[in-house]
Amino acid sequence: GIDLPNAAPDLTAGERRALAAVDAYIAAVGWAPTTRELAAELGTWPSYAGRMLDALAAKGAIRRAAGRARGLVVLTANVA
């Protein structure tokens, strides 16, 4: 898992929450959530979840594989 208090200090509270949700989903299910599944986990709209994923990728907290619904990889080395 990710030690969120020390994870990438430039992440906003929403980004930290999304990162924690992605990490927990992967730990529980074994693969990354889709944007819709992440939105359901966060209790928000898919467009918001997508923006959070875009921000996390831009800040180096995750990597997204283009064209893959479950192509998220948490880059713990960058955020722990």
N, CA and C of each residue as an Amber inpcrd file, in Angstrom:
protein
   240
   0.8090000  -1.1950000   0.0000000   0.0000000   0.0000000   0.0000000
   0.8420000   1.2430000   0.0000000   0.1680000   2.3440000   0.0090000
   0.8120000   3.6450000  -0.0680000   0.7120000   4.3320000   1.2810000
   1.8100000   4.8900000   1.7520000   1.8100000   5.6590000   2.9840000
   1.3730000   7.0770000   2.6230000   0.0740000   7.3210000   2.6390000
  -0.4590000   8.5800000   2.1270000   0.0300000   9.8400000   2.8240000
   0.2710000   9.8490000   4.1320000   0.7640000  11.0950000   4.7120000
   2.0860000  11.5480000   4.0960000   2.8920000  10.6140000   3.6210000
   4.1830000  10.9580000   3.0380000   4.1940000  10.8730000   1.5170000
   3.0680000  10.5460000   0.9270000   3.0070000  10.3500000  -0.5270000
   3.0260000  11.6820000  -1.2470000   3.8940000  11.7920000  -2.2260000
   3.9810000  12.9430000  -3.1280000   3.2930000  14.1820000  -2.5630000
   4.0170000  15.0150000  -1.8500000   3.4150000  16.1350000  -1.1430000
   2.6510000  17.1270000  -2.0280000   2.8700000  17.0940000  -3.3440000
   2.1580000  18.0270000  -4.2140000   0.7760000  17.5300000  -4.6270000
   0.3420000  16.3880000  -4.1230000  -0.9980000  15.8870000  -4.4300000
  -2.0370000  16.6150000  -3.5890000  -3.1650000  16.9280000  -4.2160000
  -4.2750000  17.5340000  -3.4780000  -4.9730000  16.4540000  -2.6590000
  -5.8460000  16.8640000  -1.7760000  -6.6040000  15.9050000  -0.9630000
  -7.4210000  14.9680000  -1.8540000  -8.0450000  15.5040000  -2.8990000
  -8.8230000  14.6830000  -3.8260000  -7.9610000  13.6820000  -4.5720000
  -6.7690000  14.1130000  -4.9700000  -5.8470000  13.2200000  -5.6680000
  -5.3600000  12.1140000  -4.7400000  -5.0870000  12.4510000  -3.4860000
  -4.6660000  11.4450000  -2.5120000  -5.7800000  10.4190000  -2.2890000
  -7.0080000  10.9180000  -2.2210000  -8.1590000  10.0350000  -2.0270000
  -8.3170000   9.0920000  -3.2220000  -8.1700000   9.6290000  -4.4360000
  -8.2740000   8.8080000  -5.6420000  -7.1420000   7.7920000  -5.7010000
  -5.9250000   8.2070000  -5.3540000  -4.7850000   7.2980000  -5.3610000
  -4.9910000   6.1710000  -4.3510000  -5.4750000   6.5110000  -3.1770000
  -5.7450000   5.4940000  -2.1560000  -6.8170000   4.5240000  -2.6370000
  -7.8500000   5.0440000  -3.3190000  -8.9260000   4.1920000  -3.8260000
  -8.4040000   3.2430000  -4.9010000  -7.5540000   3.7330000  -5.7960000
  -6.9720000   2.8770000  -6.8350000  -6.1300000   1.7890000  -6.1830000
  -5.2830000   2.1820000  -5.2430000  -4.4090000   1.2320000  -4.5730000
  -5.2190000   0.1700000  -3.8210000  -6.2570000   0.5860000  -3.1150000
  -7.0960000  -0.3520000  -2.3640000  -7.8430000  -1.2890000  -3.3080000
  -8.3340000  -0.7560000  -4.4240000  -9.0590000  -1.5750000  -5.3980000
  -8.1420000  -2.6560000  -5.9600000  -6.9280000  -2.2650000  -6.3330000
  -5.9750000  -3.2340000  -6.8810000  -5.6540000  -4.3010000  -5.8300000
  -5.4630000  -3.8850000  -4.5870000  -5.1560000  -4.8320000  -3.5140000
  -6.3040000  -5.8130000  -3.2850000  -7.5400000  -5.3220000  -3.3880000
  -8.7120000  -6.1630000  -3.1100000  -9.0940000  -7.0630000  -4.2760000
  -9.0150000  -6.5480000  -5.4870000  -9.5450000  -7.2510000  -6.6570000
  -8.4470000  -7.9080000  -7.4950000  -7.2690000  -7.3070000  -7.4890000
  -6.1600000  -7.8740000  -8.2550000  -5.8650000  -7.1720000  -9.5630000
  -6.7030000  -6.2130000  -9.9270000  -6.4560000  -5.4270000 -11.1370000
  -6.9880000  -4.0240000 -10.9140000  -6.6030000  -3.1270000 -11.7960000
  -6.9640000  -1.7190000 -11.6500000  -8.4400000  -1.4840000 -11.9820000
  -9.0380000  -0.4830000 -11.3440000 -10.4280000  -0.1430000 -11.6560000
 -10.5290000   0.6160000 -12.9770000 -11.6790000   0.5080000 -13.6210000
 -11.9710000   1.3890000 -14.7420000 -12.2910000   2.7650000 -14.1670000
 -12.3940000   3.7570000 -15.0190000 -12.7470000   5.0970000 -14.5540000
 -14.1240000   5.0850000 -13.8960000 -15.0620000   4.3430000 -14.4630000
 -16.4060000   4.2530000 -13.8730000 -16.3710000   3.5650000 -12.5080000
 -15.5750000   2.5110000 -12.3960000 -15.4620000   1.8220000 -11.1080000
 -14.8050000   2.7180000 -10.0640000 -13.7890000   3.4780000 -10.4710000
 -13.1570000   4.4180000  -9.5430000 -14.1650000   5.4740000  -9.1120000
 -14.9560000   5.9630000 -10.0510000 -15.9800000   6.9540000  -9.7160000
 -16.9550000   6.3940000  -8.6910000 -17.3510000   5.1430000  -8.8610000
 -18.2600000   4.5030000  -7.9020000 -17.6000000   4.3950000  -6.5330000
 -16.3130000   4.0420000  -6.4940000 -15.5760000   3.9580000  -5.2320000
 -15.5120000   5.3140000  -4.5320000 -15.3610000   6.3700000  -5.3270000
 -15.2400000   7.7230000  -4.7730000 -16.5940000   8.3790000  -4.5350000
 -17.6620000   7.7800000  -5.0710000 -18.9920000   8.3600000  -4.9370000
 -19.1440000   9.6350000  -5.7500000 -18.5880000   9.6290000  -6.9650000
 -18.6000000  10.8300000  -7.8010000 -18.8690000  10.4560000  -9.2560000
 -18.7610000  11.4240000 -10.1340000 -18.9890000  11.2250000 -11.5640000
 -17.7350000  10.6940000 -12.2410000 -17.8850000   9.8980000 -13.3050000
 -16.7150000   9.4050000 -14.0420000 -15.8200000  10.5240000 -14.5770000
 -16.3910000  11.6500000 -14.9550000 -15.5670000  12.7550000 -15.4670000
 -14.6180000  13.2780000 -14.3910000 -15.0930000  13.3360000 -13.1320000
 -14.2420000  13.7710000 -12.0220000 -13.1400000  12.7420000 -11.7710000
 -13.5110000  11.4660000 -11.7630000 -12.5210000  10.4110000 -11.5620000
 -11.4710000  10.4540000 -12.6690000 -11.8960000  10.6980000 -13.8940000
 -10.9640000  10.8080000 -15.0140000  -9.9990000  11.9610000 -14.8480000
 -10.5020000  13.0940000 -14.3540000  -9.6280000  14.2510000 -14.0980000
  -8.6180000  13.9330000 -12.9980000  -9.0530000  13.2060000 -11.9760000
  -8.1340000  12.8220000 -10.9000000  -7.0350000  11.9080000 -11.4520000
  -7.4130000  10.9540000 -12.3090000  -6.4250000  10.0640000 -12.9100000
  -5.4550000  10.8320000 -13.8070000  -5.9680000  11.7820000 -14.5610000
  -5.1020000  12.6180000 -15.4030000  -4.0960000  13.3800000 -14.5480000
  -4.5710000  13.9550000 -13.4410000  -3.6930000  14.7230000 -12.5480000
  -2.6480000  13.8080000 -11.9060000  -3.0690000  12.6190000 -11.4640000
  -2.1280000  11.6840000 -10.8430000  -1.0610000  11.2360000 -11.8420000
  -1.4550000  11.0290000 -13.0850000  -0.4910000  10.6430000 -14.1160000
   0.4760000  11.7870000 -14.3940000  -0.0360000  13.0070000 -14.4790000
   0.8040000  14.1720000 -14.7440000   1.8240000  14.3930000 -13.6290000
   1.4450000  14.0330000 -12.4000000   2.3370000  14.2270000 -11.2530000
   3.2170000  13.0110000 -10.9770000   3.1060000  11.9750000 -11.8060000
   3.9670000  10.8100000 -11.6810000   3.5610000   9.8130000 -10.6120000
   2.3360000   9.9150000 -10.1010000   1.8750000   8.9870000  -9.0670000
   1.3670000   7.6700000  -9.6570000   0.8530000   7.7390000 -10.8990000
   0.3880000   6.5400000 -11.6010000   0.8690000   6.6090000 -13.0430000
   0.7950000   5.4740000 -13.7080000   1.0440000   5.4230000 -15.1490000
  -0.2090000   4.8520000 -15.7780000  -0.6370000   5.4300000 -16.8850000
  -1.8230000   4.9420000 -17.5980000  -1.3980000   4.3840000 -18.9390000
  -1.8770000   3.1850000 -19.2510000  -1.6290000   2.5800000 -20.5580000
  -2.7230000   3.0620000 -21.5070000  -2.3250000   3.7040000 -22.5760000
  -3.2760000   4.2600000 -23.5310000  -4.1530000   3.1670000 -24.1280000
  -5.4510000   3.4380000 -24.1910000  -6.3840000   2.5340000 -24.8380000
  -6.7550000   1.3010000 -24.0290000  -6.3550000   1.2400000 -22.7710000
  -6.6840000   0.0830000 -21.9270000  -7.5550000   0.5310000 -20.7740000
  -8.6980000  -0.1210000 -20.5990000  -9.6450000   0.2560000 -19.5480000
  -9.0500000   0.0640000 -18.1600000  -8.2220000  -0.9440000 -17.9900000
  -7.6370000  -1.2370000 -16.6740000  -6.1260000  -1.0460000 -16.7020000
  -5.6720000  -0.0790000 -17.4540000  -4.2420000   0.1300000 -17.6500000
  -3.5990000   1.0830000 -16.6700000  -3.9830000   1.0160000 -15.3960000
  -3.3740000   1.8760000 -14.3850000  -2.3140000   1.1070000 -13.6250000
  -1.2010000   1.7640000 -13.3740000  -0.1560000   1.2000000 -12.5350000
   0.2080000   2.2640000 -11.5040000   0.1190000   1.9270000 -10.2240000
   0.5190000   2.8480000  -9.1650000   2.0300000   2.7880000  -9.0580000
   2.6590000   3.9420000  -9.1750000   4.1130000   4.0120000  -9.1160000
   4.5350000   4.3370000  -7.6890000   4.4800000   3.3320000  -6.8390000
   4.7360000   3.5400000  -5.4070000   6.1130000   4.0910000  -5.1260000
   7.0800000   3.7890000  -5.9910000   8.4250000   4.3080000  -5.7780000
   8.4230000   5.8370000  -5.8350000   7.4740000   6.4010000  -6.5790000
   7.3990000   7.8630000  -6.7050000   6.5570000   8.5060000  -5.6330000
   5.7280000   7.7320000  -4.9460000   4.7920000   8.3510000  -4.0020000
   4.9590000   7.8910000  -2.5730000   5.7500000   6.8780000  -2.3220000
   5.8860000   6.3850000  -0.9460000   7.0280000   7.0610000  -0.2370000
